[in-house]
Short mmCIF file of C-alpha atoms in Angstrom, two decimals:
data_model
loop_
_atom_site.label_atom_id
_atom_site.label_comp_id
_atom_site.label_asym_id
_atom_site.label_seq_id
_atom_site.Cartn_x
_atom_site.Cartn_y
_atom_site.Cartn_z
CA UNK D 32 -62.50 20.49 17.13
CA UNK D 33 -59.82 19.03 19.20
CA UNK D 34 -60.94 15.62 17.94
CA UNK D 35 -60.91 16.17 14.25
CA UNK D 36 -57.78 17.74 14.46
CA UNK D 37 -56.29 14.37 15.93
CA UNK D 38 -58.22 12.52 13.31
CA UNK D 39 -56.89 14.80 10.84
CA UNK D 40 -52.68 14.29 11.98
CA UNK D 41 -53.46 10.42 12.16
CA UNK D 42 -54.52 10.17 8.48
CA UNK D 43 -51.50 12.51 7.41
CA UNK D 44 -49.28 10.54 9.64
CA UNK D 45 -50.84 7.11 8.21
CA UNK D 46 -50.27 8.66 4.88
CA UNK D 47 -46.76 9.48 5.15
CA UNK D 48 -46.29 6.18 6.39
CA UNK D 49 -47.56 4.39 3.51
CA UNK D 50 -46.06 6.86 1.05
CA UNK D 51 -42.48 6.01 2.46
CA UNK D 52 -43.28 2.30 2.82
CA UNK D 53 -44.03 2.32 -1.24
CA UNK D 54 -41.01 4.42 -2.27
CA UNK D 55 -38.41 2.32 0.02
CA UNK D 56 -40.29 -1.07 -1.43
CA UNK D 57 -39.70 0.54 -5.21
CA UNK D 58 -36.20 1.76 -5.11
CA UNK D 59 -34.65 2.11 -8.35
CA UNK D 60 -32.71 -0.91 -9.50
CA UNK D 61 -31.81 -3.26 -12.33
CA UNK D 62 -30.34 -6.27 -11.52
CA UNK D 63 -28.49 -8.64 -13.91
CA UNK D 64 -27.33 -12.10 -12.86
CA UNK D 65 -25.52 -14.87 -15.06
CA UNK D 66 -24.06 -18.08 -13.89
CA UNK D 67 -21.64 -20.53 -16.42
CA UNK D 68 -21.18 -23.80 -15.44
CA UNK D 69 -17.62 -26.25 -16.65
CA UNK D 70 -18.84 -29.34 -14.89
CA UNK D 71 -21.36 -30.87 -13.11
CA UNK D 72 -21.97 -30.02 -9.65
CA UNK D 73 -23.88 -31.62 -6.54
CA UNK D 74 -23.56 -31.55 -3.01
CA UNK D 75 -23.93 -34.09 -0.27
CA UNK D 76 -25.56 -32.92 3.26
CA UNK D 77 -22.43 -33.82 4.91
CA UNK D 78 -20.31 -31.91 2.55
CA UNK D 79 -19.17 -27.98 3.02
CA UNK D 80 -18.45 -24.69 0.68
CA UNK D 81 -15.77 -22.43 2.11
CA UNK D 82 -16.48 -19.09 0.72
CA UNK D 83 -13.10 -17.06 0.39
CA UNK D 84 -12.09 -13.02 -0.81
CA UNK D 85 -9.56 -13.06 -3.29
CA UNK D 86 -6.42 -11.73 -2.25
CA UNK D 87 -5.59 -8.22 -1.71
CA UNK D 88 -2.49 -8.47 -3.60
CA UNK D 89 -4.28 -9.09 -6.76
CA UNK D 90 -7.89 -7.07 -6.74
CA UNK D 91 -9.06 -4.59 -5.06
CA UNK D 92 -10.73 -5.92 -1.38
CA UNK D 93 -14.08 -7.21 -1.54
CA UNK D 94 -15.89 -5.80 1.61
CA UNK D 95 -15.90 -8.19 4.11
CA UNK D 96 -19.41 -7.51 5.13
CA UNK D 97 -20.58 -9.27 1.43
CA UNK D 98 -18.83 -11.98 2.50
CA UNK D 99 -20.30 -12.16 5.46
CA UNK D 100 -23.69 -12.08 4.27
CA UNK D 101 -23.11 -14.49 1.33
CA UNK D 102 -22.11 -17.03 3.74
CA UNK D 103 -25.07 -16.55 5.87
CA UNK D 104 -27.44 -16.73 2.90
CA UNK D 105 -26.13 -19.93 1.53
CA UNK D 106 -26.94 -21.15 4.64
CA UNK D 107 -30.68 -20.17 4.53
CA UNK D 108 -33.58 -21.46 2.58
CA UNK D 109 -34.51 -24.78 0.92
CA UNK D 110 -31.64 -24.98 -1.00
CA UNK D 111 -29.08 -23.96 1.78
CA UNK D 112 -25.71 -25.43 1.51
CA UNK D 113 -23.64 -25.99 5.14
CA UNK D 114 -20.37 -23.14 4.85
CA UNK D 115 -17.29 -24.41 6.51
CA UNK D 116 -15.77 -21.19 8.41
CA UNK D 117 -13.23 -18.89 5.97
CA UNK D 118 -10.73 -18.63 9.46
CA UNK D 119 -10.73 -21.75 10.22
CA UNK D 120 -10.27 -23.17 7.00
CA UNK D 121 -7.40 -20.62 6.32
CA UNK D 122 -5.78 -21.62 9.85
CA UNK D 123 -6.12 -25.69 9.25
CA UNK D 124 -4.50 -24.87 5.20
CA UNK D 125 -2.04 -22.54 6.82
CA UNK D 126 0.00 -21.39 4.57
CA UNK D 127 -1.64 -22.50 1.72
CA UNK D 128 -4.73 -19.50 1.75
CA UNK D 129 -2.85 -16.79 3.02
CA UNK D 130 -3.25 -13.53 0.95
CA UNK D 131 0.50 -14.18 -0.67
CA UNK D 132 0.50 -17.96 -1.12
CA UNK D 133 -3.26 -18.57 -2.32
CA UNK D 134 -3.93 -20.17 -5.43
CA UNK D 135 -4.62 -17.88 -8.37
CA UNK D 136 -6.22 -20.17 -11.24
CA UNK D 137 -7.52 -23.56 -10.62
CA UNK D 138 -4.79 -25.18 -12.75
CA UNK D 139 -2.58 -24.81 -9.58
CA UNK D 140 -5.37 -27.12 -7.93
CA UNK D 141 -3.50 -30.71 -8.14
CA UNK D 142 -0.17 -29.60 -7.31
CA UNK D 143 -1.34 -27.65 -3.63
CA UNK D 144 -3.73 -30.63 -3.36
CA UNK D 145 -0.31 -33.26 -3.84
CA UNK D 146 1.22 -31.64 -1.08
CA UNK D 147 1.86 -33.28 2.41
CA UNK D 148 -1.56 -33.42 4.83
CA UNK D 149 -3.67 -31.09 2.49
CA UNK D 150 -5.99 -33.63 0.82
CA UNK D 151 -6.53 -35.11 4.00
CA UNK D 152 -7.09 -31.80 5.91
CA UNK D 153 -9.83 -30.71 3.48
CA UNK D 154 -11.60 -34.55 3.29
CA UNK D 155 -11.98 -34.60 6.72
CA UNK D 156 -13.61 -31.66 7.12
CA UNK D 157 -15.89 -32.06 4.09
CA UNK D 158 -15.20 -29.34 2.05
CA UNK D 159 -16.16 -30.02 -1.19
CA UNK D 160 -16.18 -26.69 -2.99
CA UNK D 161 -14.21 -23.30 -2.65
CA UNK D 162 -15.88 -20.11 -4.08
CA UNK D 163 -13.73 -17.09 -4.42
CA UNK D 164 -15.64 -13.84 -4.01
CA UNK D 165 -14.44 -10.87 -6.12
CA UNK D 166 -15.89 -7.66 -6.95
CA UNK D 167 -16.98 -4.18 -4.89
CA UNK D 168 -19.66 -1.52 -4.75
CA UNK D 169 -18.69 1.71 -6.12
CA UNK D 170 -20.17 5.38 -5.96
CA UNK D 171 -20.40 6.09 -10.17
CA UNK D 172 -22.53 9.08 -9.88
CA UNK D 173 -24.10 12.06 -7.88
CA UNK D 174 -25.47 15.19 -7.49
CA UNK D 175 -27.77 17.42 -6.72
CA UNK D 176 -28.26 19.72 -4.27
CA UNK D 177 -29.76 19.92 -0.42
CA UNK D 178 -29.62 21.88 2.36
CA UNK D 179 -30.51 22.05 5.87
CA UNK D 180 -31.14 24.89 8.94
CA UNK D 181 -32.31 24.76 12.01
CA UNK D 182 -33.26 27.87 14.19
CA UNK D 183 -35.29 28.34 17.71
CA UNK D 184 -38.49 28.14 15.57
CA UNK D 185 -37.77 25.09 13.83
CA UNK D 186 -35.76 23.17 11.04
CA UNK D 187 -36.09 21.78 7.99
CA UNK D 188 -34.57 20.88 4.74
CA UNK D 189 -34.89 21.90 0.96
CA UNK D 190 -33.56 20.32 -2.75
CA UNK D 191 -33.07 17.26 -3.97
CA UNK D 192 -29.41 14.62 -3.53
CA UNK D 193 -28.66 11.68 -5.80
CA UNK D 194 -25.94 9.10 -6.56
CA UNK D 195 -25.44 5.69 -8.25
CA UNK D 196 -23.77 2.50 -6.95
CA UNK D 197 -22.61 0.07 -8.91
CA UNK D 198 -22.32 -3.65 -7.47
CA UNK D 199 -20.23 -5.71 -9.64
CA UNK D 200 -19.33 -9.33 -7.87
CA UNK D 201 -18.35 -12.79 -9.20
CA UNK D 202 -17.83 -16.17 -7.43
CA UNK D 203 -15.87 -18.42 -9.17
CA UNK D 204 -16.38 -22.05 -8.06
CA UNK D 205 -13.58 -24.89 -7.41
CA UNK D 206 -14.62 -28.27 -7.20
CA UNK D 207 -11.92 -29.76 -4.86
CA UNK D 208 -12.99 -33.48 -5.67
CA UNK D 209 -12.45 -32.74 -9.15
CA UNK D 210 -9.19 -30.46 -8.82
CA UNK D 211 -10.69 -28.36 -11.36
CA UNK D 212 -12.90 -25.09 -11.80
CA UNK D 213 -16.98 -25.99 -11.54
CA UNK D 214 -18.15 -22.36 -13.20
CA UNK D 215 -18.71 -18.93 -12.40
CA UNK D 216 -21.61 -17.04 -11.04
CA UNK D 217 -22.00 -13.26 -11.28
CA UNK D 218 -23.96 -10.15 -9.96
CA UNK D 219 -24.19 -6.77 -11.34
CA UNK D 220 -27.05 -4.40 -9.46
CA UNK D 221 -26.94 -0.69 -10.73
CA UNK D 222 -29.09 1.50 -8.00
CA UNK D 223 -30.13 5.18 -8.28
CA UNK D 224 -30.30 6.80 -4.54
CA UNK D 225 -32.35 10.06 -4.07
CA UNK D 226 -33.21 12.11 -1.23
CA UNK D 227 -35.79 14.70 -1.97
CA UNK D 228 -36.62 17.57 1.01
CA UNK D 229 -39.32 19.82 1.35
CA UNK D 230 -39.08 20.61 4.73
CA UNK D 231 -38.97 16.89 5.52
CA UNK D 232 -36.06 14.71 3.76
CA UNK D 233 -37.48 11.62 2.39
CA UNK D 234 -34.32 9.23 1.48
CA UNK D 235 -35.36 6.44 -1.04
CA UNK D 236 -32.33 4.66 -0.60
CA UNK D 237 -31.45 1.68 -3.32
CA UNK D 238 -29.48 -0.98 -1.74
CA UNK D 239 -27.76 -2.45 -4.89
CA UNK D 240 -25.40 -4.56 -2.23
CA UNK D 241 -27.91 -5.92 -0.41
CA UNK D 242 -29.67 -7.03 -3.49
CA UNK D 243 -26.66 -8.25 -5.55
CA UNK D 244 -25.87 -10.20 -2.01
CA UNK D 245 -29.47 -11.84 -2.14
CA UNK D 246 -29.22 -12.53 -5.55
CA UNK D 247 -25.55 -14.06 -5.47
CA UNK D 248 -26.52 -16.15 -2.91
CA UNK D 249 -29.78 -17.36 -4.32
CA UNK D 250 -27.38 -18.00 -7.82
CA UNK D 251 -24.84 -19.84 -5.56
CA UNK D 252 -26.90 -22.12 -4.02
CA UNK D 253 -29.12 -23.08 -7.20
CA UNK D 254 -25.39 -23.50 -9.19
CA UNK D 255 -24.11 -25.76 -6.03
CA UNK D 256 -27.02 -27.73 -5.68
CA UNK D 257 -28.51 -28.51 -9.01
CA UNK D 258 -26.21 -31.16 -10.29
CA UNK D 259 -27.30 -30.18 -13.90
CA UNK D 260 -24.95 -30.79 -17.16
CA UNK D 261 -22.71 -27.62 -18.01
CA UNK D 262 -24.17 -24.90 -19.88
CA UNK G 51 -4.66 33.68 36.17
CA UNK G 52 -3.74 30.07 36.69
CA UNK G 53 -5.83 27.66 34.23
CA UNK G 54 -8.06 25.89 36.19
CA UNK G 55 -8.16 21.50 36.98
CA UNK G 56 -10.93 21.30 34.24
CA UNK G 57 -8.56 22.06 31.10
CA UNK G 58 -5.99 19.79 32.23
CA UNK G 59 -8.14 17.13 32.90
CA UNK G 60 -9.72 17.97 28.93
CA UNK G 61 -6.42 17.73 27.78
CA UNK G 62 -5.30 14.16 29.33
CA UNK G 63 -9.14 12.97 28.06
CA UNK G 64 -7.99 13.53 24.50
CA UNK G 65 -4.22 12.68 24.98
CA UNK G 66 -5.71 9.06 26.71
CA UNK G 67 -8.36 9.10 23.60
CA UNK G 68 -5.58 9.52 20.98
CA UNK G 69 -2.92 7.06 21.85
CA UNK G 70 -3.84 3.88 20.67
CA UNK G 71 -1.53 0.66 21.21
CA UNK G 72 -1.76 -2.88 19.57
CA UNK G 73 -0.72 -5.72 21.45
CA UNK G 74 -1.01 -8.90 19.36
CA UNK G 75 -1.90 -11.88 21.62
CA UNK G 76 -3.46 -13.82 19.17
CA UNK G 77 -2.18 -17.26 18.70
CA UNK G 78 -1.10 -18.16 15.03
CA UNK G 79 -1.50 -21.60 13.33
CA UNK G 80 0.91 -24.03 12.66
CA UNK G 81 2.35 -23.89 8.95
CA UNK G 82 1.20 -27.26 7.39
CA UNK G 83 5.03 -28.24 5.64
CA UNK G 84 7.30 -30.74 4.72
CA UNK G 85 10.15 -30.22 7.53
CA UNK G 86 13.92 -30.20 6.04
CA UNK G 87 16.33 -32.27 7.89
CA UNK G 88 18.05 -29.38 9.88
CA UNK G 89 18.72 -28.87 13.55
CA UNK G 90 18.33 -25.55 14.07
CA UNK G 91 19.36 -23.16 17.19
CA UNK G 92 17.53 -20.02 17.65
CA UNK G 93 18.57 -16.95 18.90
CA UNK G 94 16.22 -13.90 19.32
CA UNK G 95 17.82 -10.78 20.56
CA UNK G 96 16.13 -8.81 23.62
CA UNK G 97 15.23 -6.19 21.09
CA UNK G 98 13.48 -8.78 18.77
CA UNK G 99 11.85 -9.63 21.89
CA UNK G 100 10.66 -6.54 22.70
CA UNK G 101 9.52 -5.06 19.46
CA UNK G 102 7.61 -1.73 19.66
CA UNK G 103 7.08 1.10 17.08
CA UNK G 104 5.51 4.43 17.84
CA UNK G 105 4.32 7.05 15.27
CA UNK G 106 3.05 10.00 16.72
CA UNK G 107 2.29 11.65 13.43
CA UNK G 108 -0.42 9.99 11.94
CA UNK G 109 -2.62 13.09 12.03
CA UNK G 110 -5.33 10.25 14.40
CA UNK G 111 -3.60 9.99 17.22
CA UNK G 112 -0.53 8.28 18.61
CA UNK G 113 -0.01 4.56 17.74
CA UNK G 114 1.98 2.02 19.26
CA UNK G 115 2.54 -1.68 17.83
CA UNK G 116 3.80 -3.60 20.74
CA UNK G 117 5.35 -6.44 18.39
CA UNK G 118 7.48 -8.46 20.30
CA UNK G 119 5.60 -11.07 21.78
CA UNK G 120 3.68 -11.64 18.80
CA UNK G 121 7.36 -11.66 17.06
CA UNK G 122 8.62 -14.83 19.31
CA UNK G 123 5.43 -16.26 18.99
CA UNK G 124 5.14 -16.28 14.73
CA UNK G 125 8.97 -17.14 14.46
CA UNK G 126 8.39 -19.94 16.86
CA UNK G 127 5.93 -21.84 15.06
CA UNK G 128 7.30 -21.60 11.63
CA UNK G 129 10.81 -22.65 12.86
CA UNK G 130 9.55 -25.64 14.84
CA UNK G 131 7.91 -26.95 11.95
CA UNK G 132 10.39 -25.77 9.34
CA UNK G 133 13.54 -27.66 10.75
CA UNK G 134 13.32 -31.10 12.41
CA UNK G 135 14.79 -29.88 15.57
CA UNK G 136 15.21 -26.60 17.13
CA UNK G 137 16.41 -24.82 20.53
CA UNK G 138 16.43 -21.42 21.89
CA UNK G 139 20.31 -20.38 22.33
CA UNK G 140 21.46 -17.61 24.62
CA UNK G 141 23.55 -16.41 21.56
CA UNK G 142 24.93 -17.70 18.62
CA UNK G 143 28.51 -18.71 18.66
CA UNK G 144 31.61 -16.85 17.88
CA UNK G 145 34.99 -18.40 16.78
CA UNK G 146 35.83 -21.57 15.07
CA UNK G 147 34.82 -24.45 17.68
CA UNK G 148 31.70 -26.13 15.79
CA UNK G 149 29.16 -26.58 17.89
CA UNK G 150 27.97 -30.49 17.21
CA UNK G 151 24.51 -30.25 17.97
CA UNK G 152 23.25 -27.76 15.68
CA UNK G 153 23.69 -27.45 11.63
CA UNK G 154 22.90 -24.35 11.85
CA UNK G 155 21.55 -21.01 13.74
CA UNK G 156 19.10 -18.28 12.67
CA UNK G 157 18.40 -14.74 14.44
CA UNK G 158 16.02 -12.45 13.60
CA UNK G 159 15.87 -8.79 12.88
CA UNK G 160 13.28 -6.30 12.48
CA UNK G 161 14.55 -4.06 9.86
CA UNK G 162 11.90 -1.64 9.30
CA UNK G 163 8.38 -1.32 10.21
CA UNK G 164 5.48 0.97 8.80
CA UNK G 165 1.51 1.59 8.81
CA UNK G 166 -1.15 3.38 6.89
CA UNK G 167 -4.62 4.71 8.49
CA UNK G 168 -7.54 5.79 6.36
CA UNK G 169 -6.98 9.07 6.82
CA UNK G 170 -3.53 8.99 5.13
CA UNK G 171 -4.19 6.57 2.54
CA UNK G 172 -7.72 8.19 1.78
CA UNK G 173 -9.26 4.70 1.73
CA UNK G 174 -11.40 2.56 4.05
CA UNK G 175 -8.37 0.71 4.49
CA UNK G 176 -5.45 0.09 7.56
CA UNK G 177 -2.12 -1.46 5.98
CA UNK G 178 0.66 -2.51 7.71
CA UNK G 179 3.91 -3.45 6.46
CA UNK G 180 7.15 -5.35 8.16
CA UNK G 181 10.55 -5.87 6.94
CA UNK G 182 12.75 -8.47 8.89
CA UNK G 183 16.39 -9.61 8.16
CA UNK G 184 16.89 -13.48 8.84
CA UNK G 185 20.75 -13.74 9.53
CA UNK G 186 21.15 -17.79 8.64
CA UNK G 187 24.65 -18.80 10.49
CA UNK G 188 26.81 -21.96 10.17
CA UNK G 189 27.52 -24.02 13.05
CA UNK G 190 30.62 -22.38 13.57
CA UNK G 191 28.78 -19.38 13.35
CA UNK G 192 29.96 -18.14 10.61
CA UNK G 193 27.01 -15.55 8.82
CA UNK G 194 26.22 -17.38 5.52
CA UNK G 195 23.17 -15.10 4.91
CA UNK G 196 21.35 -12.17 5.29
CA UNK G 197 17.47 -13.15 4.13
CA UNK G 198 15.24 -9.71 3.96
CA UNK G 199 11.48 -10.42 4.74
CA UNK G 200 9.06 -8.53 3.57
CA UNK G 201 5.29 -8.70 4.94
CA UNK G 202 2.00 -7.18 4.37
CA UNK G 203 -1.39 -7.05 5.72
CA UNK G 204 -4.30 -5.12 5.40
CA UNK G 205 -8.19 -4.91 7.05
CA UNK G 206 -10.95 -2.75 6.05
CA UNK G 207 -12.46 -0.04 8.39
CA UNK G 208 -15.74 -2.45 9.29
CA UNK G 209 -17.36 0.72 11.74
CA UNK G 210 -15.19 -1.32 14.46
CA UNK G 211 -12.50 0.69 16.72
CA UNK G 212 -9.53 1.86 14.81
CA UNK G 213 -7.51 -0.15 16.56
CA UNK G 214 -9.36 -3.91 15.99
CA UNK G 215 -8.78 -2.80 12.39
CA UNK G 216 -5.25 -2.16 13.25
CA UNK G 217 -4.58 -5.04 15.06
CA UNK G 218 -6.28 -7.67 11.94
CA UNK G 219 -3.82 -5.87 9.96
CA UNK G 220 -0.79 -6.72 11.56
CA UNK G 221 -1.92 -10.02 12.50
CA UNK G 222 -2.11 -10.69 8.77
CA UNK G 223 1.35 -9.26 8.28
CA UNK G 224 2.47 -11.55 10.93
CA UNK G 225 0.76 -14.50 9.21
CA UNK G 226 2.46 -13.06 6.26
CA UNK G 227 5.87 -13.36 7.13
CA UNK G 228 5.26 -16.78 8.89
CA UNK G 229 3.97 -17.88 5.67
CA UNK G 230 6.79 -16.56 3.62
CA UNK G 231 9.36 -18.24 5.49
CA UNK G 232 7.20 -21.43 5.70
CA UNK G 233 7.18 -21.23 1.81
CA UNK G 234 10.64 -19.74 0.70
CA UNK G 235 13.51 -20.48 2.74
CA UNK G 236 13.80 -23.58 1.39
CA UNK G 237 13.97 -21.86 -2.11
CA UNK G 238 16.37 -19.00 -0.93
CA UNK G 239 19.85 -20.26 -3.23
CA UNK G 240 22.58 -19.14 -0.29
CA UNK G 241 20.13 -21.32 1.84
CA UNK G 242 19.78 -24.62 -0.37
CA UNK G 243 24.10 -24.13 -1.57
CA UNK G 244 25.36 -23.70 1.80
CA UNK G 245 22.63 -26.34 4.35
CA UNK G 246 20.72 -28.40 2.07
CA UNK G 247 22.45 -29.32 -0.61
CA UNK G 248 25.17 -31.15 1.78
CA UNK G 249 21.87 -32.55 3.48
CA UNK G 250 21.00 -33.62 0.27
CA UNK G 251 24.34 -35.42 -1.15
CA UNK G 252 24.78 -37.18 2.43
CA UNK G 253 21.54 -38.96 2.45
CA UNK G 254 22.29 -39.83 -1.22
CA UNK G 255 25.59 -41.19 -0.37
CA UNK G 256 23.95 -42.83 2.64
CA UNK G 257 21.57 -44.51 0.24
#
């Protein structure tokens, strides 16, 4: 008896495993990603992207976490293009990058770039493209309702929790070569989080940032690299 | 009945836990500008120099921005690039006598200096803001203006310690006001009417 009985808990416990495993792996998202591209574009290996947030004084903050990981996926993969660090490209442009002072439409391109020791500044260091981040994840929905007690026999939990998030992001690219804007690429990822409980919570948790983060990046790279004509 | 060593010991835990103090000792970058043909003497007061403002009623905890350091160090490296030549000066002069190796003298003032934690502003967001006064003298030293500086920065709660949020905050206020003097003092009119435009018609007469 003892036996079946720790046959039995394996196969539940196996079960559970691969019931989790499937919902996490089929969380509920659409995904919508568009690119438009001015002008050509093209990279050489020894040339750099510098991958900026807009400023605060104009949009609301993108986290700096999706900045994060958009630079680190651009870097990954067959296509990866070499990022050029957002500090110390704000600290070798100081002020030119700064929050206050940064340029706000690519029009402003040629007259920053005719200024004393800028041109030079970025050549040297290869940067051949800036891409302004913009955009957040938002909470647009919830509800539902769960609760939770524990007492000395046990715990558990009972109902059902929900909520949307919205990731809306754009990168708009700057080709510094040709002092004027290459395109836009854009992410919007709508996710429905739920977290059924019959004794046991079970979150299915949709990531929309992560996944408007892969896809942004995957965009990015293919819009860098390809040196296509404009669409 | 006398409270026991425990309690007290509780309470100075939480007191310790709660105060939280910023001491910028990052170093900031040299403004990349065209310098304009002034030589400049700088004076920074022994407040300036010590900077700090506490708030003690943030509903988080005491906080302390220790600003003065960082204060000599951002004024430092926009002035030596703004002017062609600069000096420390003990104090700017008084009186008439001219003094023949300066065109001019600045001093600066902090004027006003505030924060936001997430808690207050209901965001994931600390914000600092600083308002300086740049008192621009002649070389007689004569007060030709009073320049306010404003300067903002802001830095998202990233799950680090409140106060490495803090502190990215008012480094970018710093950088803030380092830029806006790199950027504007040129442009300020009292500035340009009373030091550069005499710069300006010398080297055309020289010409």
């Amino acid at each position: 008896m003892p036996a079946r009985s720790e046959r039995t808990r394996l196969v539940l416990t196996k079960a559970l495993a691969a019931c989790v495993s499937a919902a996490l792996a089929s969380s509920c998202m659409t995904s919508r990603l568009e690119e438009a591209k001015n002008a050509a574009t093209g990279i050489r290996a020894d040339e750099a992207v510098v991958i900026l947030a807009t400023s605060y004084h104009r949009n609301k903050p993108t986290e700096g976490g999706f900045v994060d990981c958009i630079a680190d996926r651009v870097q990954r993969g067959s296509r990866h293009v070499k990022v050029y660090s957002d500090n110390q490209f704000r600290d070798a442009l100081f002020p030119w990058f700064e929050p206050r002072t940064m340029p706000q439409t690519p029009e402003s391109l040629p007259e920053l770039l005719a200024r004393p020791g800028i041109t030079e500044r970025i050549e040297s260091r290869g940067i051949r493209y800036v891409v302004w981040l913009n955009g957040t994840t938002e909470r647009t929905g919830g509800g539902g309702s769960l609760a939770c007690a524990i007492g000395p026999g046990g715990g558990g939990c009972f109902g059902f929790g929900w909520w949307e998030d919205q990731a809306r992001y754009q990168a708009a690219v700057w080709d510094l070569r040709q002092k004027a804007a290459a395109g836009t690429v854009s992410a919007d990822v709508h996710g429905t989080s739920m977290i059924p409980a019959l004794v046991i919570p079970l979150p299915l948790i949709a990531r929309t940032q992560t996944a408007a983060c892969k896809g942004l990046a995957t965009k990015l790279q293919q819009f860098i690299t390809e040196s296509g004509p404009p669409t | 009945m006398r409270p026991g060593p425990l309690p007290a010991l509780f309470t100075s835990l939480v007191v310790v836990a709660c105060a939280n103090t910023i001491d910028v000792r990052e170093p900031f970058p040299d403004p990349v500008i065209e310098s304009l043909p002034l030589r400049v003497g700088v004076h920074y007061t022994t407040e300036f120099a010590n900077y700090s403002y506490t708030d003690a009623q943030t509903g988080a905890g005491s906080w302390t921005l220790r600003l003065g350091g960082a204060n000599v160090s951002v004024f430092d490296r926009v002035f030596v690039r703004l002017f062609t030549a600069t000096s420390r000066v003990a104090a700017v002069p008084t009186g008439s006598s001219s003094d023949v190796d300066f065109d001019a003298f600045v001093e600066p003032v902090v004027t006003n200096v505030e924060f936001s934690l997430p808690l207050q502003s209901h965001t994931d967001q600390y914000a600092v803001w600083l308002r300086y006064k740049l008192n621009v003298y002649d070389r007689t030293g004569q007060l030709l203006h009073e320049w306010p500086v404003s300067a903002y920065g802001q830095s998202e709660d990233r799950g680090l310690s409140g106060a490495r949020s803090m502190t990215r905050a008012v480094v970018l206020a710093l950088r803030d006001a380092e830029a806006t003097i790199a950027t504007q003092f040129a442009q300020e009119p009292k500035i340009r009417e009373a030091l550069l435009h005499p710069k300006e018609i010398a080297h055309a007469g020289a010409q």
